[in-house]
Amino acid sequence: KAGVTQTPRYLIKTRGQQVTLSCSPISGHRSVSWYQQTPGQGLQFLFEYFSETQRNKGNFPGRFSGRQFSNSRSEMNVSTLELGDSALYLCASSKGTGDSYEQYFGPGTRLTVT
Amino acid sequence: TQLLEQSPQFLSIQEGENLTVYCNSSSVFSSLQWYRQEPGEGPVLLVTVVTGGEVKKLKRLTFQFGDARKDSSLHITAAQPGDTGLYLCAGVIASGTYKYIFGTGTRLKVLA
C-alpha cells in the first residue's frame, strides 16, 4: 500500500510570494492534517480536513489555508510569505473515524523563504 | 492549554547503552503514539498504546503507557547508531473528532 506523498519536496520562495503544497493520503484515508515543523517550535498543528471539510484548526494566521478534494487529496496554501514561514511542512493521513486514529506522515515539503 | 512534555530533550550515548525517554502530561489521552523522525523526513509511526498500563515491545524498544493514561515511556536496550533520530510522542484526545498533542521531542544520538 502506497504511503503518504507530498509534492514538491523542496521549495524556495521569496518573501511576499505565495505557495501551494500538495498531499496525497494513503488510499482509503479520509482525514488529512497539516503540520509545520521548525527547530524552535517543534511540530505545530495547522488544520485537519475530513471529507472535504475543515474539521479542526490550529492557531495560525489566515495566510495559511487549505482544502481537500473529493479524492481526499489536500492542498495547503500560504499567501504573502514571511521569512518565519521557512519550515518543514508535513501532512499526515488517517482514516479519521472509529478506532482508526493512527496518523501516517508524508516525507514533508521543505520550504525556504528568502 | 494541553501540553506533552518530553525528557530529556537531547541525549548522546555510546552504542550498547540503555536509555529511557519520558512523555508526561496532565491530560488524559485515549491513546498515545511514538514516532521516530530522521533529518529531512517525516515522522515514522513506531507504536500505538491504548490501554492504561499497557506495555509493547518492538525488538529492543519497550513502550509503556501509564496507568492513568497521562504519561508514557520509551526504553531502548543496547542502543545502536541506527536508533539515532528525533523521537516524538503524540497523545490522542478523542471527543467527537481526534485531537493530537505532540511532545517537544527527544533528539537521540548514538555514537559507534
Coordinates of C-alpha atoms in Angstrom, one line a residue:
Chain A
K1 CA 0.0 0.0 0.0
A2 CA 1.5 3.3 -1.0
G3 CA 2.3 5.8 1.7
V4 CA 1.6 9.5 2.0
T5 CA 3.1 11.5 -0.7
Q6 CA 3.9 15.2 -0.7
T7 CA 5.0 17.5 -3.5
P8 CA 7.2 19.3 -4.0
R9 CA 9.9 18.0 -1.6
Y10 CA 11.8 21.3 -1.7
L11 CA 10.8 24.8 -2.4
I12 CA 12.5 28.2 -2.3
K13 CA 10.3 31.3 -2.4
T14 CA 10.7 35.0 -1.9
R15 CA 9.1 37.0 0.8
G16 CA 5.7 38.2 -0.3
Q17 CA 5.0 35.4 -2.7
Q18 CA 2.5 32.6 -2.2
V19 CA 3.0 28.9 -2.3
T20 CA 0.8 25.8 -2.7
L21 CA 1.8 22.4 -1.3
S22 CA 0.1 19.1 -2.1
C23 CA -0.5 16.0 -0.2
S24 CA -1.9 12.6 -1.3
P25 CA -3.1 10.4 1.6
I26 CA -3.0 6.7 1.9
S27 CA -5.7 5.1 -0.1
G28 CA -8.9 4.8 2.0
H29 CA -7.9 7.5 4.4
R30 CA -10.3 10.4 4.5
S31 CA -8.5 12.7 7.0
V32 CA -5.5 14.8 6.2
S33 CA -3.8 17.0 8.8
W34 CA -1.1 19.6 8.1
Y35 CA 1.7 20.5 10.5
Q36 CA 4.5 23.0 10.5
Q37 CA 7.8 21.8 12.0
T38 CA 10.6 24.2 13.0
P39 CA 13.6 23.7 15.2
G40 CA 12.4 26.2 17.7
Q41 CA 8.7 25.4 17.9
G42 CA 8.6 21.7 17.2
L43 CA 5.5 20.3 15.5
Q44 CA 2.7 22.7 15.3
F45 CA -0.8 21.7 14.1
L46 CA -2.2 23.8 11.2
F47 CA -5.5 22.2 10.3
E48 CA -7.3 19.0 9.5
Y49 CA -9.6 18.1 6.7
F50 CA -12.1 15.3 6.6
S51 CA -14.3 14.5 3.7
E52 CA -13.6 17.9 2.1
T53 CA -14.4 19.9 5.3
Q54 CA -12.1 21.6 7.7
R55 CA -12.7 19.7 11.0
N56 CA -10.0 21.2 13.2
K57 CA -7.8 24.3 13.1
G58 CA -4.7 25.4 14.9
N59 CA -3.6 28.8 15.9
F60 CA -2.1 30.1 12.6
P61 CA -3.0 33.3 10.8
G62 CA -5.4 33.4 7.9
R63 CA -2.5 33.5 5.4
F64 CA -2.4 29.7 5.9
S65 CA -5.3 28.0 4.2
G66 CA -6.1 24.6 2.9
R67 CA -8.6 22.5 1.1
Q68 CA -9.4 18.9 0.4
F69 CA -10.7 17.3 -2.8
S70 CA -13.2 14.5 -3.3
N71 CA -10.4 12.0 -3.7
S72 CA -9.1 13.1 -0.3
R73 CA -6.0 14.8 -1.8
S74 CA -5.3 18.0 0.0
E75 CA -3.5 21.3 -0.7
M76 CA -2.2 23.9 1.6
N77 CA -1.7 27.5 0.6
V78 CA 0.4 30.1 2.3
S79 CA 0.0 33.7 1.0
T80 CA 2.2 36.7 1.5
L81 CA 5.2 34.6 2.7
E82 CA 7.3 35.7 5.5
L83 CA 10.8 34.7 6.5
G84 CA 9.4 32.9 9.6
D85 CA 7.4 30.6 7.3
S86 CA 10.5 28.7 6.5
A87 CA 9.9 25.2 7.8
L88 CA 9.2 21.6 7.1
Y89 CA 5.6 21.2 6.2
L90 CA 4.2 17.8 7.0
C91 CA 0.9 16.2 6.1
A92 CA -0.5 13.2 7.9
S93 CA -3.3 10.9 6.9
S94 CA -5.6 8.7 8.9
K95 CA -8.9 7.0 8.5
G96 CA -10.3 9.7 10.8
T97 CA -13.2 7.7 12.2
G98 CA -14.0 5.0 14.7
D99 CA -10.9 3.5 16.4
S100 CA -8.7 4.3 13.4
Y101 CA -6.9 7.3 14.8
E102 CA -3.3 6.5 13.8
Q103 CA -1.7 9.1 11.7
Y104 CA 0.9 8.4 9.0
F105 CA 3.1 11.2 7.8
G106 CA 4.5 12.0 4.4
P107 CA 8.1 13.0 3.9
G108 CA 7.4 16.7 4.1
T109 CA 8.0 19.8 1.9
R110 CA 11.0 21.9 3.0
L111 CA 10.0 25.5 2.3
T112 CA 12.7 28.2 2.4
V113 CA 11.6 31.8 2.2
T114 CA 14.3 34.3 1.3
Chain B
T1 CA -3.5 24.5 27.2
Q2 CA -2.7 20.9 26.7
L3 CA 1.0 20.1 26.8
L4 CA 3.0 17.0 26.4
E5 CA 6.5 17.3 27.8
Q6 CA 9.3 15.1 26.8
S7 CA 12.5 14.5 28.6
P8 CA 15.3 14.6 28.0
Q9 CA 15.4 17.0 25.1
F10 CA 18.8 15.8 24.0
L11 CA 20.7 12.5 24.6
S12 CA 24.1 11.4 23.3
I13 CA 25.1 7.9 24.3
Q14 CA 27.6 5.2 23.3
E15 CA 26.5 2.2 21.3
G16 CA 25.3 -0.6 23.6
E17 CA 24.0 1.7 26.4
N18 CA 20.4 1.7 27.5
L19 CA 18.2 4.8 27.7
T20 CA 14.6 5.9 28.6
V21 CA 12.6 8.7 27.2
Y22 CA 9.7 10.1 29.1
C23 CA 6.5 11.8 27.9
N24 CA 4.3 13.5 30.5
S25 CA 1.1 15.4 30.6
S26 CA -1.7 16.5 32.9
S27 CA -4.2 15.5 30.2
V28 CA -5.7 12.0 29.9
F29 CA -5.3 10.5 26.4
S30 CA -7.4 8.0 24.5
S31 CA -4.2 6.6 23.1
L32 CA -0.6 7.6 22.7
Q33 CA 1.7 7.1 19.7
W34 CA 5.5 7.2 19.4
Y35 CA 7.3 8.3 16.2
R36 CA 10.9 8.4 15.1
Q37 CA 12.0 11.1 12.6
E38 CA 15.2 11.3 10.7
P39 CA 16.6 14.6 9.3
G40 CA 14.6 15.9 6.3
E41 CA 12.0 13.1 6.5
G42 CA 8.5 12.8 8.1
P43 CA 7.9 11.0 11.4
V44 CA 7.5 7.3 11.2
L45 CA 5.0 5.6 13.5
L46 CA 6.6 3.1 15.8
V47 CA 3.8 2.1 18.1
T48 CA 0.4 3.0 19.5
V49 CA -0.5 2.2 23.1
V50 CA -4.2 2.4 24.1
T51 CA -4.8 0.7 27.5
G52 CA -3.6 2.2 30.8
G53 CA -0.6 0.1 32.0
E54 CA 0.0 -1.4 28.5
V55 CA 3.5 -2.5 27.6
K56 CA 4.5 -3.1 24.0
K57 CA 7.8 -4.4 22.7
L58 CA 9.3 -3.7 19.3
K59 CA 12.6 -5.6 19.2
R60 CA 14.9 -3.6 21.5
L61 CA 12.3 -0.9 22.1
T62 CA 9.8 -1.1 25.0
F63 CA 6.9 1.3 25.2
Q64 CA 4.8 1.7 28.3
F65 CA 1.5 3.7 28.8
G66 CA 0.9 5.0 32.3
D67 CA -2.0 3.5 34.3
A68 CA -3.8 6.9 34.3
R69 CA -3.1 7.3 30.5
K70 CA -1.3 10.6 31.2
D71 CA 2.2 9.6 30.6
S72 CA 4.4 7.1 28.6
S73 CA 7.9 6.0 28.3
L74 CA 10.2 4.5 25.7
H75 CA 13.1 2.4 26.7
I76 CA 15.8 1.3 24.3
T77 CA 18.1 -1.6 25.2
A78 CA 21.6 -1.8 23.8
A79 CA 21.2 1.3 21.6
Q80 CA 22.7 1.2 18.1
P81 CA 23.7 4.0 15.7
G82 CA 20.6 3.2 13.6
D83 CA 18.5 4.3 16.6
T84 CA 19.7 7.9 16.1
G85 CA 16.9 10.3 15.4
L86 CA 14.2 12.5 16.8
Y87 CA 11.7 10.7 19.0
L88 CA 8.2 12.2 19.3
C89 CA 5.3 11.2 21.4
A90 CA 1.7 12.2 20.4
G91 CA -1.3 11.9 22.7
V92 CA -4.7 11.5 21.1
I93 CA -7.8 13.0 22.6
A94 CA -10.9 11.5 21.1
S95 CA -14.0 13.7 21.7
G96 CA -16.1 13.6 18.5
T97 CA -13.0 14.2 16.4
Y98 CA -9.4 13.4 17.2
K99 CA -7.0 15.9 18.6
Y100 CA -3.3 15.2 18.5
I101 CA -1.0 16.7 21.1
F102 CA 2.7 16.3 20.1
G103 CA 5.5 16.2 22.5
T104 CA 8.5 18.5 22.3
G105 CA 10.7 15.7 21.0
T106 CA 13.9 13.9 22.2
R107 CA 16.9 14.1 19.9
L108 CA 18.9 10.9 20.3
K109 CA 22.4 10.4 19.0
V110 CA 24.1 7.0 19.4
L111 CA 27.8 7.0 18.9
A112 CA 29.6 4.0 17.4

